Coordinates of C-alpha atoms in Angstrom, one line a residue:
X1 CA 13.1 -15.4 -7.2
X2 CA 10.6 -13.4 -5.4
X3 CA 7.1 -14.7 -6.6
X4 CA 4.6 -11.7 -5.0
X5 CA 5.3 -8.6 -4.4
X6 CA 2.8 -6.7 -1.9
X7 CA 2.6 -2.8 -2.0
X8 CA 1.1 -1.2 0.9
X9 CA 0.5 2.9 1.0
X10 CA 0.6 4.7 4.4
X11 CA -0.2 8.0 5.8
X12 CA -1.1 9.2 9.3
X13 CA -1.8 5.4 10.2
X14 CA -0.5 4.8 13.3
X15 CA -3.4 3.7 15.2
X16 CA -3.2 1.2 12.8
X17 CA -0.5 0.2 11.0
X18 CA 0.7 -2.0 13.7
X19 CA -1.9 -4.8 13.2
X20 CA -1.6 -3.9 8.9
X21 CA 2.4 -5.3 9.5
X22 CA 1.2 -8.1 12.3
X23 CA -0.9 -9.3 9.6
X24 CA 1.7 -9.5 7.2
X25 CA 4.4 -11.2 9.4
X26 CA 1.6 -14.0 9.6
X27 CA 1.2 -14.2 5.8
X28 CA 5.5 -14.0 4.9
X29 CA 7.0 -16.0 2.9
X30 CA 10.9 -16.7 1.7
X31 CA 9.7 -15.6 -1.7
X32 CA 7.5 -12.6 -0.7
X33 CA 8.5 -9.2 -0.6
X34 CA 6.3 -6.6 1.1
X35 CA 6.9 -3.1 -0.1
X36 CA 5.7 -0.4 2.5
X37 CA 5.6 3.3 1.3
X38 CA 5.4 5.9 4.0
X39 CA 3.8 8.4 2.2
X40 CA 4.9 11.8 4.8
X41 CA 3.8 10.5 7.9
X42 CA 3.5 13.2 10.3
X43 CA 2.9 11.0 13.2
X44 CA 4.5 8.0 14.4
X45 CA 3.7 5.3 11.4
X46 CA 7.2 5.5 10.5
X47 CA 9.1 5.1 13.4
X48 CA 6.3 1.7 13.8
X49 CA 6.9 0.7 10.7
X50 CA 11.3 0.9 11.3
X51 CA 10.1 -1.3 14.3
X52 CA 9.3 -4.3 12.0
X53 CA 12.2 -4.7 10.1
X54 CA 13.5 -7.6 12.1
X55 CA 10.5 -9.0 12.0
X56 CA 8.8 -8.8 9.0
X57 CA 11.1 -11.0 5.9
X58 CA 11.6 -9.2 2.8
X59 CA 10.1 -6.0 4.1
X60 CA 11.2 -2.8 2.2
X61 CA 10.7 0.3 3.3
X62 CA 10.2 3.7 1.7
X63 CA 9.8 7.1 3.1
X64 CA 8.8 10.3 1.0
X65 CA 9.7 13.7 2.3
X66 CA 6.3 14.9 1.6
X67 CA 2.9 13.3 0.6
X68 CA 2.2 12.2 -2.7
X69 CA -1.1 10.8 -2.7
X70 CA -2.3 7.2 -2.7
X71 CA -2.0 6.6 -6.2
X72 CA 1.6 8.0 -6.7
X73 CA 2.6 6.2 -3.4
X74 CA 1.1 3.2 -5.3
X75 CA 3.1 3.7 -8.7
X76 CA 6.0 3.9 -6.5
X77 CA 6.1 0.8 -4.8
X78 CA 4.7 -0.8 -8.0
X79 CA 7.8 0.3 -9.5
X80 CA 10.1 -1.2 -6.8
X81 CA 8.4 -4.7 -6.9
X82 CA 10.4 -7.5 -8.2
X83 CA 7.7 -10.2 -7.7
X84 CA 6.0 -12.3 -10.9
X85 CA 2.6 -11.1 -9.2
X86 CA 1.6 -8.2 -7.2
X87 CA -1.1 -7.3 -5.1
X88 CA -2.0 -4.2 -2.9
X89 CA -3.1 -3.6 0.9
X90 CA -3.8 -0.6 2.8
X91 CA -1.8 0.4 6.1
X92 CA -5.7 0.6 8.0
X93 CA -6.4 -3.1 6.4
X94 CA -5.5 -6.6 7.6
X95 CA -5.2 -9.8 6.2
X96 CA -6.1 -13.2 7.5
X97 CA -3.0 -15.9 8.1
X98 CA -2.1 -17.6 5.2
X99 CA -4.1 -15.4 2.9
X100 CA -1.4 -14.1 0.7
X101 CA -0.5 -18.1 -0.4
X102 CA -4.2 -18.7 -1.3
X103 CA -4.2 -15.6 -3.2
X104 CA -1.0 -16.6 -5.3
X105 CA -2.0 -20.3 -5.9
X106 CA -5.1 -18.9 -7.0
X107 CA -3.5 -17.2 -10.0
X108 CA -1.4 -19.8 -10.1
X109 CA -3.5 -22.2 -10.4
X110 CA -5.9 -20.4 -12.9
X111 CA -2.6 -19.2 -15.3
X112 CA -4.4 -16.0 -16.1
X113 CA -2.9 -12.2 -15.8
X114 CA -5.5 -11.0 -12.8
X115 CA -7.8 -12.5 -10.5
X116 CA -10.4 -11.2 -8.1
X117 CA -11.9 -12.0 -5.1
X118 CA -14.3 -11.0 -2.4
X119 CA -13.3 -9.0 0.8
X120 CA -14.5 -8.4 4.7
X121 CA -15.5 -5.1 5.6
X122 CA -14.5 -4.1 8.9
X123 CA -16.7 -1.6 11.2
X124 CA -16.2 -1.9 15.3
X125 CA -16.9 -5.7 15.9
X126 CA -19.1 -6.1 12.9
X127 CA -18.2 -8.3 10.0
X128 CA -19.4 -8.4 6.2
X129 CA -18.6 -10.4 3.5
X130 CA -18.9 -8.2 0.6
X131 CA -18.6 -10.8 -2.8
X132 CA -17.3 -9.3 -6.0
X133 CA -20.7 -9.0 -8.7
X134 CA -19.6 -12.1 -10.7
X135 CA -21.4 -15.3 -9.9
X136 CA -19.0 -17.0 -12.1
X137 CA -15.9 -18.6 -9.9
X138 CA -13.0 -20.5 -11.0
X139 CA -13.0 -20.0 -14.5
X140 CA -10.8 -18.0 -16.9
X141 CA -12.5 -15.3 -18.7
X142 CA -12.1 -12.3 -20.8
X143 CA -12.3 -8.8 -18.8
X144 CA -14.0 -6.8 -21.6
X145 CA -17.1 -9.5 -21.4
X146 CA -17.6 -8.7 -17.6
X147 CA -17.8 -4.6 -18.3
X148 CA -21.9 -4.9 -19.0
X149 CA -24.9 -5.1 -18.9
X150 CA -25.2 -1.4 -18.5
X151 CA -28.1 -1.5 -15.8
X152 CA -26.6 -4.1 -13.6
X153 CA -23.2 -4.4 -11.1
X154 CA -20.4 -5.4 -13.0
X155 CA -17.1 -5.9 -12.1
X156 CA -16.2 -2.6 -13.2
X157 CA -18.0 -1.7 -10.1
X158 CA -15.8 -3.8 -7.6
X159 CA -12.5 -1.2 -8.2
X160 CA -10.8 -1.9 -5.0
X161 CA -7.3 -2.5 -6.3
X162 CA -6.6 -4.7 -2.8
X163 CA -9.6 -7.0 -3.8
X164 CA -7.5 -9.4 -6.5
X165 CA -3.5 -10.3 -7.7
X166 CA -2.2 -9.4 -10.9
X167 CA 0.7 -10.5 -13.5
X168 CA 3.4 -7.9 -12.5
X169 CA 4.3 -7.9 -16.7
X170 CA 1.3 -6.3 -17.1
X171 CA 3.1 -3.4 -16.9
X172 CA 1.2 0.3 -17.3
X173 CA -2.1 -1.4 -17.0
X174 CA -0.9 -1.7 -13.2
X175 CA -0.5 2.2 -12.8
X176 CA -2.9 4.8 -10.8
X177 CA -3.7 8.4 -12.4
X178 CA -1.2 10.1 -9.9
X179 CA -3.2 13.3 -10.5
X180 CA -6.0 12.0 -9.3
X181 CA -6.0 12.1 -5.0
X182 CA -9.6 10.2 -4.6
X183 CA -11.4 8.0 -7.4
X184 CA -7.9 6.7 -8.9
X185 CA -9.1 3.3 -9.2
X186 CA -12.0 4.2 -11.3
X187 CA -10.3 4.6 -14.7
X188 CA -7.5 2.0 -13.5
X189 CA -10.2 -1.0 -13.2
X190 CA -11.9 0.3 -16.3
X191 CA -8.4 0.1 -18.3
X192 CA -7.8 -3.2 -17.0
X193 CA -10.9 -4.8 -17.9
X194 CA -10.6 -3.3 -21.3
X195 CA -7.3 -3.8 -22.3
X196 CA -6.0 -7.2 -20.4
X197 CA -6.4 -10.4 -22.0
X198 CA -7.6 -12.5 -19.3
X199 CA -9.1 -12.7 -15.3
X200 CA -11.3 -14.9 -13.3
X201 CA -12.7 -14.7 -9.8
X202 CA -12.3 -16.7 -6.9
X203 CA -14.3 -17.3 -3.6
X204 CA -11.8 -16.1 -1.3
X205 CA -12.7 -13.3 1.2
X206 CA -9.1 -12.9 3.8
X207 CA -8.4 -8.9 3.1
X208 CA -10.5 -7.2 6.1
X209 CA -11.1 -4.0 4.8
X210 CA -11.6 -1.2 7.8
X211 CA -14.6 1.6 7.2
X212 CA -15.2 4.3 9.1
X213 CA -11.7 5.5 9.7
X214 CA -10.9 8.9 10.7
X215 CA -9.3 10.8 7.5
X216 CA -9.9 8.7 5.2
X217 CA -11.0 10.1 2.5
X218 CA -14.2 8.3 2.3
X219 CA -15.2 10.4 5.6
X220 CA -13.1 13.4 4.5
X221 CA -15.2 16.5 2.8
X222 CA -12.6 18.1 1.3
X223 CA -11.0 19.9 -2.6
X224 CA -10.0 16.5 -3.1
X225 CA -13.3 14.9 -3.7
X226 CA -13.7 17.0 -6.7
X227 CA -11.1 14.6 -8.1
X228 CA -14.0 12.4 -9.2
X229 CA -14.8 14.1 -12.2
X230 CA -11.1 13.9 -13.4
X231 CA -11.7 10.6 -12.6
X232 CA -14.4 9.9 -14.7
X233 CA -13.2 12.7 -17.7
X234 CA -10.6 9.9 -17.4
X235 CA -13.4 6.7 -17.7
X236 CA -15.0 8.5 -20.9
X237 CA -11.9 9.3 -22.9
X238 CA -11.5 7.4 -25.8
X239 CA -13.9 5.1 -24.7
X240 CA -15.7 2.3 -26.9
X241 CA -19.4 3.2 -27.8
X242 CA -20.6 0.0 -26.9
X243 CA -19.3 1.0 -23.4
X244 CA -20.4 4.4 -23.2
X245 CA -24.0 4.0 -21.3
X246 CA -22.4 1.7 -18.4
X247 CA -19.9 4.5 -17.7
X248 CA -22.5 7.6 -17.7
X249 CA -24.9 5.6 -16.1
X250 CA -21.8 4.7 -13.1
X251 CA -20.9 8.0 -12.9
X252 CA -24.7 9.6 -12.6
X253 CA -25.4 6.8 -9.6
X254 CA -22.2 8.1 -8.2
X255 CA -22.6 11.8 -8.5
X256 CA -26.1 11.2 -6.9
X257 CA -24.3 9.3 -3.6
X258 CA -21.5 12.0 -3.5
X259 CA -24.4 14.8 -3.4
X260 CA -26.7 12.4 -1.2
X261 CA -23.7 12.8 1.5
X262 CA -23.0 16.8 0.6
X263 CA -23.3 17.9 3.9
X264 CA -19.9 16.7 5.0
X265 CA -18.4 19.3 2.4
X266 CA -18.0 23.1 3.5
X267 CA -20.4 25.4 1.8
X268 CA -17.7 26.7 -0.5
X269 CA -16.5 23.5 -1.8
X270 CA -20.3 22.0 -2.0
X271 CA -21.2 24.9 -4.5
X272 CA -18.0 24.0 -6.7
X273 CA -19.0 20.3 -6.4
X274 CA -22.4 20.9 -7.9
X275 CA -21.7 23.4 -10.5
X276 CA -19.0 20.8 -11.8
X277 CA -21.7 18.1 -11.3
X278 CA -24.3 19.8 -13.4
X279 CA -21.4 21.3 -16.1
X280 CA -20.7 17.2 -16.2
X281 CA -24.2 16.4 -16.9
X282 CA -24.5 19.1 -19.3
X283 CA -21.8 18.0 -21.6
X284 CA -23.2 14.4 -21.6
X285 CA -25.0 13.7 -24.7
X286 CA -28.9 13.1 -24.0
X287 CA -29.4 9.6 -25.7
X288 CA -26.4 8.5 -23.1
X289 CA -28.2 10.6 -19.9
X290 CA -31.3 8.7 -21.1
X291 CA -29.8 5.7 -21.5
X292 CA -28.4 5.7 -17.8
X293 CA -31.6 7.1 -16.1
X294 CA -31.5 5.7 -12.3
X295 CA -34.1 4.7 -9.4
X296 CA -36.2 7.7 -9.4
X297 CA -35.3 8.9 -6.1
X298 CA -31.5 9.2 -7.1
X299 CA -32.5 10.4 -10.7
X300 CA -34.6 13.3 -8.6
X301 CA -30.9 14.3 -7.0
X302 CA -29.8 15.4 -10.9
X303 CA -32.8 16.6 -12.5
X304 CA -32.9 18.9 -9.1
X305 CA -29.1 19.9 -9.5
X306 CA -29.7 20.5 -13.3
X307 CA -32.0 23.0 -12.5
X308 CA -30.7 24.8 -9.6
X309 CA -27.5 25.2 -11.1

């Protein structure tokens, strides 16, 4: 009986993906499985990866042809995962020893279908704790209660699908947009706090999460980061009123970062990222925009690409 299931997507990693694996030969259980999805490496993640079968237990190991994207390569090892719970880790990540029991005897322990916790972000030598928004620790609570207030962070703004565990018989609510190459974990933490029954958080902070890395797509300008409207045309679908104004007002304070940092995109793809910035804004109804209105330095950044474009 495998009891967690841990699904880690790859690309191009190989600067790093040795201490990813490292990490989880120190976490390895008899009844963990660890499910790593080379998603088209074209350099030498693969052939380091093949080097750890002897010594990671319960490693399985899947290589695509050609790239999918992070969320497909996600849905994929989801789909192979045999564990009661599952949890997720990037190939530029680590994980501190013993991190993956604490994380299960969390859920455990707490009997609910997700739990959440905090994470260390990782840049050079420097170390940051970063806590998810909800005060509240150890205690079993309904997802759709922690979606507002509208004005404050939520926990609909902690999305990082690494950052918890989950009930594998959750099922669909466990599935990435595979359309969607940047921003896929938008609408998935937004369906999961609407839709699952129960969640808690915990104080527990052993994923080091790495910034900064070379093509990653948090540093890479390119077509892809116009994925986050789909994203967000994805967030407002079918969506309950009383939850409308949190999501316009996250995607406005996200629209303003994205075109805080437009210099990174080409000329080109910056003019397509503002014209489907302000066609966004345009199709919001006003009440909502009003509803969502930000600091007034980032608020300046829309009323400024409202009128320009």
């Amino acid at each position: 009986m495998i009891t967690l299931s841990v699904v880690v997507p790859v690309k191009d990693a190989e600067l790093y993906i040795s201490d990813a694996l490292t990490s989880l030969v120190r976490n390895a259980r008899r009844d963990f499985e660890f499910i790593v999805v080379d998603d088209g490496s074209t350099d030498a993640t693969g052939q380091i990866i093949e080097d750890f079968r002897d010594e990671l237990p319960g490693l399985v190991v899947v290589h695509n042809d050609r790239p999918v994207g992070l969320a497909d390569a996600r849905n994929l090892g989801t789909s192979l995962a045999s564990g009661r719970y599952l949890t997720f880790m990037d190939g530029d990540d680590w994980l501190a020893p013993d991190y993956l029991a604490e994380l299960t005897g969390a859920i455990e322990r707490l009997g609910c279908d997700f739990v959440r916790v905090d994470h260390v972000q990782a840049e050079g030598r420097k170390r940051v704790i970063h806590r998810a928004p909800l005060a509240v620790r150890e205690t079993v609570l309904k997802p759709r209660d922690h979606i507002l207030p509208t004005g404050v962070k939520t926990m609909v703004d902690y999305p990082y699908a690494w950052a918890g565990i989950y009930r594998r018989d959750l099922g669909e609510l466990l599935t990435f947009p595979g359309h969607l190459h940047t921003a896929e974990d938008r609408p998935w933490i937004w369906r999961l706090h609407r839709q699952a029954g129960s969640f808690a958080v915990v104080s527990l902070a052993g994923l080091f999460y790495r910034r900064m890395v070379t093509g990653s797509l948090t540093q890479v300008g390119d077509a892809r980061q116009l994925h986050f409207f789909d994203a967000f045309d994805l967030v407002l679908s079918d969506l309950e009123e009383e939850f409308a104004p949190k999501a316009v007002r996250t995607f406005c304070a996200l629209l303003a970062h994205h075109l805080e940092l437009a210099d990174r995109f080409s000329p080109d793809l910056r003019a397509r990222f503002e014209k489907r910035g302000a066609d966004a804004l345009r199709r919001l109804p006003s009440d909502l925009l009003a509803a969502g209105r930000l600091e007034p330095e980032r608020d300046q950044i829309l009323q400024t690409l409202l009128e320009t474009r």
